[in-house]
Structures are given as structure tokens and as C-alpha cells.
Short mmCIF file of C-alpha atoms in Angstrom, two decimals:
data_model
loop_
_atom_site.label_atom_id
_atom_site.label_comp_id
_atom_site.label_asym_id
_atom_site.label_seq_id
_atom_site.Cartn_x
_atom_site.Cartn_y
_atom_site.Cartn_z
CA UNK P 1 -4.17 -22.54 25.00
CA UNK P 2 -1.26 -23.74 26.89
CA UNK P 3 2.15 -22.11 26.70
CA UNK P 4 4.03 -25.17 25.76
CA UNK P 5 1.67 -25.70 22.90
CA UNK P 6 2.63 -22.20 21.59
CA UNK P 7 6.22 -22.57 21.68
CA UNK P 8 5.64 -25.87 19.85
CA UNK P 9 3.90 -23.96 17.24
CA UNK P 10 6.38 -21.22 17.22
CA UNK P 11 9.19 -23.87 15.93
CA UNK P 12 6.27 -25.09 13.50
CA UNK P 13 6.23 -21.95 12.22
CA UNK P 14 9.66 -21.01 12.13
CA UNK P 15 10.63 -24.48 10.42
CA UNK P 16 8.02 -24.15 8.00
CA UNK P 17 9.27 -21.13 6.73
CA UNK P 18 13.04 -22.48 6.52
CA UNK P 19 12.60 -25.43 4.97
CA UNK P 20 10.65 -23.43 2.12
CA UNK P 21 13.39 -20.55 2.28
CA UNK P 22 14.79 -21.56 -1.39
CA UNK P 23 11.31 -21.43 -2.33
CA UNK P 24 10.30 -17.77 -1.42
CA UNK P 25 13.55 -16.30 -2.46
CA UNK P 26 13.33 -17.81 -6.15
CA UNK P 27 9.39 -16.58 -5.57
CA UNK P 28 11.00 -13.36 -4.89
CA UNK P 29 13.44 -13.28 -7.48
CA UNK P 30 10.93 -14.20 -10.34
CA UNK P 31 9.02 -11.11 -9.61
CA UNK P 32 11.64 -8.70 -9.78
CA UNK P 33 12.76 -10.08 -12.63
CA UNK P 34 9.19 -9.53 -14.32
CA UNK P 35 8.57 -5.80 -13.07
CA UNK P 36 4.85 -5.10 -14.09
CA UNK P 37 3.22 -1.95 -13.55
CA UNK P 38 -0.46 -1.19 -11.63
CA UNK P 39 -3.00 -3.85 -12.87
CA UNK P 40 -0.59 -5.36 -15.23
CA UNK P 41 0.84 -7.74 -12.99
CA UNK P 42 -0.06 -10.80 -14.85
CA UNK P 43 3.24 -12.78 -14.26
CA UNK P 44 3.24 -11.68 -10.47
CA UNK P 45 -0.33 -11.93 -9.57
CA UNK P 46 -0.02 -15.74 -11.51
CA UNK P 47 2.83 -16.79 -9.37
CA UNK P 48 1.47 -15.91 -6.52
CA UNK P 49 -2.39 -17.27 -7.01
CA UNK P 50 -0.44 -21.27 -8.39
CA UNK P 51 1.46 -21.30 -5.11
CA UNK P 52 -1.70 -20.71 -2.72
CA UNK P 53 -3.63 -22.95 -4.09
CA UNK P 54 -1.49 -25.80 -4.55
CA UNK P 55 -1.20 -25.35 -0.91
CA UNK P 56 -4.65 -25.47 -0.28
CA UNK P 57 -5.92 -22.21 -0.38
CA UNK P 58 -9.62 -21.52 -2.12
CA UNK P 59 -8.80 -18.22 -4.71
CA UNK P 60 -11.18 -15.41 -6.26
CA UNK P 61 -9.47 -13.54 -9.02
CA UNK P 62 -10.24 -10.54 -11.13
CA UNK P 63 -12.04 -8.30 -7.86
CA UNK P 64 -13.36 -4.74 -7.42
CA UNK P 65 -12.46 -3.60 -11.55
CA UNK P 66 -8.88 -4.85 -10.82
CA UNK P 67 -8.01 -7.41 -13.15
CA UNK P 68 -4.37 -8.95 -11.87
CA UNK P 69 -6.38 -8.96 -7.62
CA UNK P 70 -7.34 -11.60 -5.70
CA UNK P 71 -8.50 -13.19 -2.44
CA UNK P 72 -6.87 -16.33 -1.50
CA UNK P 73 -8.51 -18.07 1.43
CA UNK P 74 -7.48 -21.24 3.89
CA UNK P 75 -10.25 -22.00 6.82
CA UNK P 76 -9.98 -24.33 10.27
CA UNK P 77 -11.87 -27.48 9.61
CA UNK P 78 -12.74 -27.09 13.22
CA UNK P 79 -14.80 -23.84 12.20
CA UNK P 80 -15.03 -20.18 12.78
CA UNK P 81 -12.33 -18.59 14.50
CA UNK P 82 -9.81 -15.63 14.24
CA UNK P 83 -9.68 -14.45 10.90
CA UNK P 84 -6.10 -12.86 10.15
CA UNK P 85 -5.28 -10.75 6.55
CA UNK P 86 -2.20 -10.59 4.69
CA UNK P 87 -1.85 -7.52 2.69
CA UNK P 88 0.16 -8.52 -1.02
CA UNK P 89 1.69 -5.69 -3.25
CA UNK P 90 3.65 -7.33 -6.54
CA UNK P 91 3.52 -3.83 -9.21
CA UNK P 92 6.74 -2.31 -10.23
CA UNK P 93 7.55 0.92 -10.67
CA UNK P 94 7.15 2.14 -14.41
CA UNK P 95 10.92 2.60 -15.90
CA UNK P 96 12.70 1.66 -12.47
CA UNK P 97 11.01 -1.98 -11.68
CA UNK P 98 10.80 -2.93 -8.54
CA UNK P 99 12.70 -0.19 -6.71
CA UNK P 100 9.94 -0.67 -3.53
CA UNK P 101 10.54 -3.80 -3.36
CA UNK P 102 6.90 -5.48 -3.81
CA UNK P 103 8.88 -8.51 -4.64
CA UNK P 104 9.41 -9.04 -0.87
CA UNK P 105 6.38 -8.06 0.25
CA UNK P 106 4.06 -10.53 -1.73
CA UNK P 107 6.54 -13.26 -1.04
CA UNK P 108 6.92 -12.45 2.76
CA UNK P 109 2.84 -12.59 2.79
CA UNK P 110 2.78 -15.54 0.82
CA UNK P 111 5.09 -17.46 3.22
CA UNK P 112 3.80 -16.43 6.45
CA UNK P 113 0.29 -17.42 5.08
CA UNK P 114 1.55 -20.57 4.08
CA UNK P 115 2.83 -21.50 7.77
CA UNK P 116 0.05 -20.20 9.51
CA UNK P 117 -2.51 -22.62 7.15
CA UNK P 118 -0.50 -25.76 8.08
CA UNK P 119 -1.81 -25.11 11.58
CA UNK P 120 -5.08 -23.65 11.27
CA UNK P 121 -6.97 -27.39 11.64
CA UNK P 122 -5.12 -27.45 15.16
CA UNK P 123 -5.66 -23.69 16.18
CA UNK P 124 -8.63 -22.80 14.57
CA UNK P 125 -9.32 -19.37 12.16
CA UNK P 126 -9.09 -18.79 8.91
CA UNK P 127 -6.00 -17.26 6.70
CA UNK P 128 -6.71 -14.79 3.88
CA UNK P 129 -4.55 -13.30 1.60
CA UNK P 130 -5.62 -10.26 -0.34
CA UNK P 131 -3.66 -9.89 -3.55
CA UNK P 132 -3.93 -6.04 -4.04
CA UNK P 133 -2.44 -4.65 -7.52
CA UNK P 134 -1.22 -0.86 -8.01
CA UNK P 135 -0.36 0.31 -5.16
CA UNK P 136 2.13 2.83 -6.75
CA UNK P 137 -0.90 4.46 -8.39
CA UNK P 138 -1.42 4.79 -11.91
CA UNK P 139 -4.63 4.36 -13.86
CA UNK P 140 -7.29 2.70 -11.43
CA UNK P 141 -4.56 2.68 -9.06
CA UNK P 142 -4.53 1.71 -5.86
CA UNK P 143 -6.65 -1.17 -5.33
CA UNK P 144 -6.71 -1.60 -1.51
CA UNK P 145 -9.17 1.49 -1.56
CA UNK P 146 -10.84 -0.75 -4.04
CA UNK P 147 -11.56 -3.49 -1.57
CA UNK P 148 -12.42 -1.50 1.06
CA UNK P 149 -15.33 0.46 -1.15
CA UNK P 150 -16.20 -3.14 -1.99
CA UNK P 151 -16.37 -4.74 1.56
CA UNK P 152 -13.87 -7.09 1.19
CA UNK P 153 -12.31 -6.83 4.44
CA UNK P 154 -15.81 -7.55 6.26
CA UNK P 155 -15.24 -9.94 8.81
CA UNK P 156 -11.55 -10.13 9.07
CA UNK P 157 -10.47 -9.37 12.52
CA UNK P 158 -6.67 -7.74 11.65
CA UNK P 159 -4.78 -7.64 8.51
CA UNK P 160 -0.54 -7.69 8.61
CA UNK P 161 1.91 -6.93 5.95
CA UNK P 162 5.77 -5.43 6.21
CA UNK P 163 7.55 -3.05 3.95
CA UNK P 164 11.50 -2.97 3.14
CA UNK P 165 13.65 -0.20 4.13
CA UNK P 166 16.63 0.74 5.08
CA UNK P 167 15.95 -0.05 8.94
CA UNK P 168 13.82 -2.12 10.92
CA UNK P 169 11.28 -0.30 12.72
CA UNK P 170 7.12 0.07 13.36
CA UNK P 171 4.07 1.38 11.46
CA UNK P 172 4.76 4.93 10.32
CA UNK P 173 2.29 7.92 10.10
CA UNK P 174 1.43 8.28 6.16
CA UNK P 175 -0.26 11.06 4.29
CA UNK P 176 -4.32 11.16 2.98
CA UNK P 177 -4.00 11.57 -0.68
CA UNK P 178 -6.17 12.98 -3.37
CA UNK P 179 -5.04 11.94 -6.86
CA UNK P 180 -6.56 14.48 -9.15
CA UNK P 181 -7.23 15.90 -12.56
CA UNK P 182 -7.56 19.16 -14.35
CA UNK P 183 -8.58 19.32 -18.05
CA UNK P 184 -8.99 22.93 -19.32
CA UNK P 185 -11.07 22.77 -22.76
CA UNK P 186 -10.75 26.31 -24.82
CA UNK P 187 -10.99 27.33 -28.66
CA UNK P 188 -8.45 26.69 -31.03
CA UNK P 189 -7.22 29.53 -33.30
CA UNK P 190 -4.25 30.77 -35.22
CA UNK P 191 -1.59 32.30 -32.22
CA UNK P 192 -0.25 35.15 -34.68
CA UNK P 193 -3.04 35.71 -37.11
CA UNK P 194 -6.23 35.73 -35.26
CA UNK P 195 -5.26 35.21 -31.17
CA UNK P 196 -8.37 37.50 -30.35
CA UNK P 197 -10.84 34.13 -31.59
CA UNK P 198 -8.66 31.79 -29.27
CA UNK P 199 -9.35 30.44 -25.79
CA UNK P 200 -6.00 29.31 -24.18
CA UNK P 201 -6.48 25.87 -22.31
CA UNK P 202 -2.89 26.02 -21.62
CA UNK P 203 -3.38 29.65 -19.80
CA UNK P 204 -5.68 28.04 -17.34
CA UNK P 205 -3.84 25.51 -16.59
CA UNK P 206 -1.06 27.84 -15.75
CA UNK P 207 -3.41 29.80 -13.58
CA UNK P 208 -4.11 26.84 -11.85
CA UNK P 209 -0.13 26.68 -11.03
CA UNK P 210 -0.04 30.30 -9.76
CA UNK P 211 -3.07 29.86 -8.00
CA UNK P 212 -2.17 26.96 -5.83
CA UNK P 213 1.43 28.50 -5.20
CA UNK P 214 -0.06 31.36 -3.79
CA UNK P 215 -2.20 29.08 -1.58
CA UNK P 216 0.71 27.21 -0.60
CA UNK P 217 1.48 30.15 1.91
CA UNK P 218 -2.06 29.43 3.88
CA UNK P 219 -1.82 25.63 4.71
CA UNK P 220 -1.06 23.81 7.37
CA UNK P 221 3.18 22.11 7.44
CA UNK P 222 1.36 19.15 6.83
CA UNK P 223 0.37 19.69 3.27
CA UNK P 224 2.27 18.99 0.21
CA UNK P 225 1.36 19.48 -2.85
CA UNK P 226 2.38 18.45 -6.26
CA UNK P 227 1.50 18.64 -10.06
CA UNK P 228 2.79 17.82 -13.41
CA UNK P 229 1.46 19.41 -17.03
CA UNK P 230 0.49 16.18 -18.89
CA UNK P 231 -0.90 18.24 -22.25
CA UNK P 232 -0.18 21.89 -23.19
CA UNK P 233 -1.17 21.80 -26.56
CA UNK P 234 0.39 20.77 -29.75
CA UNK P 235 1.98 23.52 -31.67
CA UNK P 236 3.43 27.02 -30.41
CA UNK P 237 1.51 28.98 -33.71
CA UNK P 238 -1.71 27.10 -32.35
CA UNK P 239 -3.93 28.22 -29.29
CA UNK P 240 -4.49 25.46 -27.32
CA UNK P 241 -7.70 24.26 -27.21
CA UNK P 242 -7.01 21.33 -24.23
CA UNK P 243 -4.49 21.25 -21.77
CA UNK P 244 -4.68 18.73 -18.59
CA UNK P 245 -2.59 19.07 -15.13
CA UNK P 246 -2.48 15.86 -12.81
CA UNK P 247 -1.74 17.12 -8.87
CA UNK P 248 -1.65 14.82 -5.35
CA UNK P 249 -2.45 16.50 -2.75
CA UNK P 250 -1.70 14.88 0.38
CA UNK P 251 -2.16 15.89 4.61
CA UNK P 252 -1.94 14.04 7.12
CA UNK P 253 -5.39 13.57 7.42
CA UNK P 254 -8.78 12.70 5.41
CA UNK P 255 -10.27 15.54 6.77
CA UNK P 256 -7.82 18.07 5.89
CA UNK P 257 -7.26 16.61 2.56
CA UNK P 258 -10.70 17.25 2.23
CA UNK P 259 -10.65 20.77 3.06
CA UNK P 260 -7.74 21.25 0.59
CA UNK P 261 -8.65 20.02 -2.21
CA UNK P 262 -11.56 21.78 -2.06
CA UNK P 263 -9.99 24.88 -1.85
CA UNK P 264 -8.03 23.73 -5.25
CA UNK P 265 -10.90 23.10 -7.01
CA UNK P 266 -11.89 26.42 -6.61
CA UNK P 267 -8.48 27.77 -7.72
CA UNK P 268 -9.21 25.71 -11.13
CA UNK P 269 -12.68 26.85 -11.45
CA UNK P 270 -11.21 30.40 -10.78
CA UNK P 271 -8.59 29.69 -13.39
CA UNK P 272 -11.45 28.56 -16.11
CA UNK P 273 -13.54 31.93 -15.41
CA UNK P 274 -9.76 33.75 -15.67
CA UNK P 275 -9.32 32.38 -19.24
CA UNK P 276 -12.35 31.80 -20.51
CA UNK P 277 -11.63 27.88 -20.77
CA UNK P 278 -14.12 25.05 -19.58
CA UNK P 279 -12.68 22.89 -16.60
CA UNK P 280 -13.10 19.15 -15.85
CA UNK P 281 -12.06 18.08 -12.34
CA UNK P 282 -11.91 14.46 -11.61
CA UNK P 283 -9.98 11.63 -9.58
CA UNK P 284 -7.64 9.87 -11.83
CA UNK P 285 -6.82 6.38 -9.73
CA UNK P 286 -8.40 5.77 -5.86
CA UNK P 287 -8.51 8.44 -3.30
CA UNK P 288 -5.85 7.35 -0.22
CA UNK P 289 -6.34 7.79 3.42
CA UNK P 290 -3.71 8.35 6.16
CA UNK P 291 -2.80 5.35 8.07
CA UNK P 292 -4.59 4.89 11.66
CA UNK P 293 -1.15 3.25 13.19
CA UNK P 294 -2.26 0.68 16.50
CA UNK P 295 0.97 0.73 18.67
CA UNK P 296 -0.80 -1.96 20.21
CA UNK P 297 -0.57 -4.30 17.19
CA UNK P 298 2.87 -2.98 16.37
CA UNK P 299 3.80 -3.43 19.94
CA UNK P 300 2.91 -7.94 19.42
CA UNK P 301 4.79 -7.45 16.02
CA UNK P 302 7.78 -6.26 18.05
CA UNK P 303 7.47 -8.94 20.09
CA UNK P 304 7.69 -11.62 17.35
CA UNK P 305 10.29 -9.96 15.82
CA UNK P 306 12.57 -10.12 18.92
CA UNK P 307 11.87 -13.82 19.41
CA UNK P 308 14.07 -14.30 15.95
CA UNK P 309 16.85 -12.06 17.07
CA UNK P 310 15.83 -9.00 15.55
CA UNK P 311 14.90 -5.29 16.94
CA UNK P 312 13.27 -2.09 16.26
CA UNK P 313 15.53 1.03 16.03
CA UNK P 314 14.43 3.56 18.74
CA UNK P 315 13.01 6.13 16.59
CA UNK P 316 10.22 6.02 13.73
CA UNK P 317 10.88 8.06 10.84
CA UNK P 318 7.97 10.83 9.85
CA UNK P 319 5.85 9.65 7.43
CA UNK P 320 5.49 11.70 4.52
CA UNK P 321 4.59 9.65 1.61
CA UNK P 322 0.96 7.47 1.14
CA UNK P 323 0.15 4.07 0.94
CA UNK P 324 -3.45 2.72 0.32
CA UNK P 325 -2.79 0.21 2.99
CA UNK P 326 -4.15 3.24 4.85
CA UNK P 327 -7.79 2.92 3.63
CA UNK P 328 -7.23 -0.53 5.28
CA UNK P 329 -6.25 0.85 8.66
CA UNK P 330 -9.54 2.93 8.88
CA UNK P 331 -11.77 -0.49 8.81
CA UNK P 332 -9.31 -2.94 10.38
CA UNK P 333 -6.88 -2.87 12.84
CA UNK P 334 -3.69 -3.04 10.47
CA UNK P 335 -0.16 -2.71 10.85
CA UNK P 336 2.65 -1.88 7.80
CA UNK P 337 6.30 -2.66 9.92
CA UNK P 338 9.38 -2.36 8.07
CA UNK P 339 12.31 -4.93 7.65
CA UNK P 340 15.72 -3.67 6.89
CA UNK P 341 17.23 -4.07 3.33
CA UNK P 342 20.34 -2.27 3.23
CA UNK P 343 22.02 0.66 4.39
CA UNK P 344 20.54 3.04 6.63
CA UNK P 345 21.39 5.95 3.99
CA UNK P 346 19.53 3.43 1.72
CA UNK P 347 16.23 5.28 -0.44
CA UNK P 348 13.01 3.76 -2.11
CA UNK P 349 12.42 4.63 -5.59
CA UNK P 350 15.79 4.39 -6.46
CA UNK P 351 18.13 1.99 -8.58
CA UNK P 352 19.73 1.31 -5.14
CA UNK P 353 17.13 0.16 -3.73
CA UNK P 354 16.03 -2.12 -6.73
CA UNK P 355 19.28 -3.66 -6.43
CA UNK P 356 18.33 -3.85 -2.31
CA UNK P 357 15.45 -5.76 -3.32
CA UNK P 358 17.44 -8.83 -4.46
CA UNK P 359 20.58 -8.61 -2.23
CA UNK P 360 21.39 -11.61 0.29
CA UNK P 361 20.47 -8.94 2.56
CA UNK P 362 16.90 -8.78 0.89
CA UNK P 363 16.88 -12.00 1.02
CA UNK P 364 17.17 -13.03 4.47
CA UNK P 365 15.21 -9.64 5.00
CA UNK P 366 11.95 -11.93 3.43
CA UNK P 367 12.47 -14.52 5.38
CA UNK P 368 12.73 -12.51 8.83
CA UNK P 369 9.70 -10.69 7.88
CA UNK P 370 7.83 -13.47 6.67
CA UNK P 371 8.35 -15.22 10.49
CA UNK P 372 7.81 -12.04 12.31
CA UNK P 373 4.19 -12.05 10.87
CA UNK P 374 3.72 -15.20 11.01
CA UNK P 375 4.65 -15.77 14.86
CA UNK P 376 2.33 -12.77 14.91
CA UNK P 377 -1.09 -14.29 13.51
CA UNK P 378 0.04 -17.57 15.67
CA UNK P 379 -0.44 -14.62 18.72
CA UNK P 380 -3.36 -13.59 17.36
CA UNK P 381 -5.08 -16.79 16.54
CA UNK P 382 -4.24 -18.03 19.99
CA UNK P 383 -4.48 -15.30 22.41
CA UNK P 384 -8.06 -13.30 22.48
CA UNK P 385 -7.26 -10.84 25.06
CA UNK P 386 -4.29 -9.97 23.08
CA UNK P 387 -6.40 -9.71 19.81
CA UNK P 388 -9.03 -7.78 22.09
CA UNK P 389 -6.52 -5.34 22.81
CA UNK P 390 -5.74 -4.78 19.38
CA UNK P 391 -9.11 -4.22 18.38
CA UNK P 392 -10.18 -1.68 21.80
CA UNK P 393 -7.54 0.67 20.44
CA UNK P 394 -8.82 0.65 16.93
CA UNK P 395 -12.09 1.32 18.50
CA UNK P 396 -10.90 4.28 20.71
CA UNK P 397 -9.32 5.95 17.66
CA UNK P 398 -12.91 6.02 16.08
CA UNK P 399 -14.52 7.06 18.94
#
């Protein structure tokens, strides 16, 4: 495609987006005034799903057990082409609302999907955008990992979304994590009168603490673990008869996490024989997978970004925390860049940040970030030895 063409679709793009700016920034606004946690985004996922498909876009609701997803998809009338994802997250977090500002990254998705569907029927390709709930977790959290177990990303050729922080920079290194469950099951009894008839679920739950602190010494820097007692009975005078411990354990890959957990699990069952007690091990929401990060792809998201007046900082944080945009990255080339908020001493999962989330700053923050990915799937859609590139590196890291 000639050059001149692309810079004519660059200023498409780029208008697009700003004469809908009032429109993205309400959309913004309306979502983080309706926080709603993991697969209780009813308000959010609604918003969202009206303005696709009054602009054309064919929607699936309800996917892969999650009940607030959805695909929302825009093809080229002049038929198969480049098919490019855009990753939404709209949950809050519970008691803090939407202090990870999700309320930017559906809306930046949203309106870079929008602009790139006004051209498709000149460029060719089709536009998706996958409307994944939960992403903080929680009960049949994570729904990303959903999709992916489900095949939804089959056939898409790279998927895009950005993140707010307190800096603009690339795709960061995340964690593999294993969201799990322990529920010890022992015998009640009177805790003064008759102890000796007892079996203490709450002592094997304990053991399970003591246990994986001593382990702690014998991992890899990598690791990080982390657990919470979610029942330990109901009455000091009263054995406990159930107790239940919820842990992540995250590395910095699958494999490792593997290895780990495994070794956990046999701390528990070691705990149960210990005590006496019965133990239950199970996942509680989705299993997460570090991200496979494709400097490549970041490198044409750079790009973009530049050609609106705005740069990476020189150096990548470490990434230490998990996203399940990760499972994505492991079947398609995916990138997660961040757009700048706030301060630099600025931290998610805060009331800071929350506030962040709706600033002017957060607001123009959208709209750079929703042409940076934008001018991106325009690069994409129109250059295949770019989009080639792109996909040899993904290939090379599962070589």
C-alpha cells in the first residue's frame, strides 16, 4: 500500500478519535463511577457492548461461563484479511473501585476499535474486541484464561491493549500464577472437656503456614508466595472441624510455577497426615501464565506512540505482579504497553490512583493510548512484513 495512503489514514485515525474524545471520556467516566467487581460488570460490560454495535460491530455475549464477556466483531466487506484483537478489562477492585484503572482500558480499546472499523472496507481485515471480565481475580476470575481454554483467539493474528501507570513505557515481564485452595476437614469436639476426640482443621492449616515458610528458604528469587486464613473455625471452646487457606503462588514462569506448587501441595498433604485432618486442594478462579513480551510488537507500538508526540522512558520496570493477558501472550503475539496517569511516585491499587483514573491527566492519557493502538493495527493491517515480523518472534520464543 502506498505511503501517502497511510499517512492519509493516519489523520483518519487520529481525527476519528478526536472528534469522539467527549465521547470516550464520559465512556470512561461512567465506568468508574459504576465500579463492579469480577463477572459483575453488568453496567460496564452494557456500555461497552451498546456502543459497538451501534457502530456496526456483530456481538456474542455471555462466553466461556463468564456472564458480563463478550466478543464484538467488525469485518472488511472486501474479505479476509489481518485480523487484529483488542483486549477490554472494565471490573473494579472490591472496596477501592477502580484503582487500576479498567475504566481507561475498555474505553481506550473501544475507541481505537472504533477508528480502525471506519477503515476496514478500504484496508481490508477484520476488528475484534474481546470483552474479558475479572481480571483482578475473584471467583471464576480471570476470564482471558477462559478464552484461551475455549479457543477464542483462533485465528486472530495479534491482539493489543495498554495499561495506566505512572509512566509511559513497553510490555513488562509478569509472574505465572496459581490461585489456590486449602480446606482442612477434622472432627469437632469440646476444646476443654474432651480435646482428645477432636481433629483440629485449624492446626493443619497452620502447618500448612510453617510448612511453606520453611520452603520459602529453597526457591528460586523469583517466587513469591502469599496466603490468607479465610475460616479458622467458629468458637475458641470448639475444635475446629473446617478451616480453609487461599495462597497465589506466582514465578516467573509456567514451568516453575508448576514445580512449586507442587511442592505445596505436598506441604498440605503433609500438614493433613500431621493433624489428622482431611485436605481438599483446588484452584479457586483461572490459573495465570507469565507474559511472553515481543519487543518486536512493542518496538511498532513505540513507533505509533512517537508519531503523537509521546515517548517511552528508557527503562522498564520488573514485573512482579500477574495479569491473565499473559495466557494471551502464549497463543498470540500480544503486547500490554503502559500510558502515563500521574506521577511517577504514582501506585495501582491505591485511592491515588483511583483518583488518577479520572484526572485530565487520565483523560488525555485514554485518548493517547487509544491512537497509539490504533495507528498500530493501521501498521499491522497494512504492512505484512511488519506483521510477519511480529509473528517470527512469537514463533522463535516457542521454538
Amino acid at each position: 500500500m502506498k505511503t501517502g495512503y497511510i499517512k492519509d489514514y493516519q489523520k483518519d485515525i487520529i481525527n476519528e478519535i478526536e472528534n469522539k474524545r467527549d465521547v470516550y471520556i464520559d465512556m470512561s467516566h461512567q465506568i468508574h463511577d459504576h465500579p463492579e467487581i469480577g463477572n459483575q460488570e453488568i453496567f460496564s460490560s452494557g456500555l461497552l457492548v451498546d456502543t459497538l454495535e451501534k457502530e456496526g460491530f456483530f456481538v456474542k455475549k455471555a462466553l466461556a461461563g463468564h456472564p458480563t464477556s463478550f466478543i464484538a466483531r467488525k469485518k472488511s466487506r472486501k474479505g479476509p484479511g489481518t485480523v487484529i484483537g483488542l483486549l477490554a478489562e472494565y471490573d473494579a477492585l472490591p472496596n477501592l473501585g477502580h484503582a487500576c484503572g479498567h475504566n481507561i482500558i475498555a474505553s481506550a480499546s473501544t475507541a481505537a476499535a472504533i477508528s480502525l472499523s471506519k477503515l476496514i472496507d478500504k484496508i481490508g481485515g477484520e476488528i475484534v474486541v474481546f470483552g474479558t471480565p475479572a481480571e483482578e481475580g475473584g471467583e471464576n476470575g480471570s476470564a482471558k484464561a477462559s478464552f484461551v481454554k475455549h479457543n477464542l483467539f483462533e485465528g486472530v493474528d495479534a491482539c493489543m491493549m495498554i495499561h495506566p501507570s505512572n509512566n509511559n513505557y513497553g510490555t513488562v515481564k509478569s509472574l505465572a500464577n496459581d490461585p489456590i485452595q486449602f480446606e482442612f476437614k477434622g472432627k469437632a469436639a469440646h476444646a476443654a472437656a474432651c480435646p482428645e476426640k477432636g481433629i483440629n482443621a485449624l492446626d493443619g492449616v497452620i502447618q500448612l503456614f510453617n510448612g511453606i515458610n520453611a520452603l520459602r528458604q529453597h526457591v528460586t528469587s523469583d517466587v513469591r508466595i502469599h496466603g490468607i486464613i479465610t475460616d479458622g473455625g467458629s468458637a475458641p471452646n470448639i475444635v475446629p472441624d473446617y478451616a480453609k487457606a487461599k495462597f497465589f503462588i506466582r514465578a516467573s514462569k509456567r514451568s516453575s510455577c508448576n514445580q512449586v506448587t507442587e511442592r505445596i501441595k505436598n506441604v498440605a498433604r503433609g500438614a493433613a497426615l500431621i493433624t489428622g485432618a482431611k485436605v481438599n486442594i483446588s484452584f479457586f478462579q483461572n490459573k495465570i501464565d507469565n507474559f511472553l513480551v515481543n519487543n518486536t510488537f512493542d518496538k511498532i507500538f513505540e513507533e505509533n506512540l512517537n508519531l503523537i508526540g509521546e515517548n517511552f522512558i528508557d527503562e522498564i520496570p520488573e514485573g512482579l505482579a500477574s495479569t491473565d493477558a499473559g495466557n494471551v501472550s502464549h497463543v498470540v503475539p500480544t503486547i500490554h504497553p503502559h500510558i502515563k496517569i500521574g506521577s511517577s511516585k504514582l501506585a495501582a491499587h491505591t485511592p491515588q490512583f483511583r483518583e488518577a483514573a479520572i484526572s485530565k491527566q487520565g483523560d488525555e492519557a485514554l485518548i493517547i493510548g487509544a491512537k497509539a493502538l490504533a495507528l498500530t493495527g493501521l501498521t499491522l493491517l497494512t504492512d505484512k512484513g511488519r506483521l510477519n515480523e511480529i509473528k517470527d518472534e512469537f514463533n522463535r520464543q516457542h521454538s
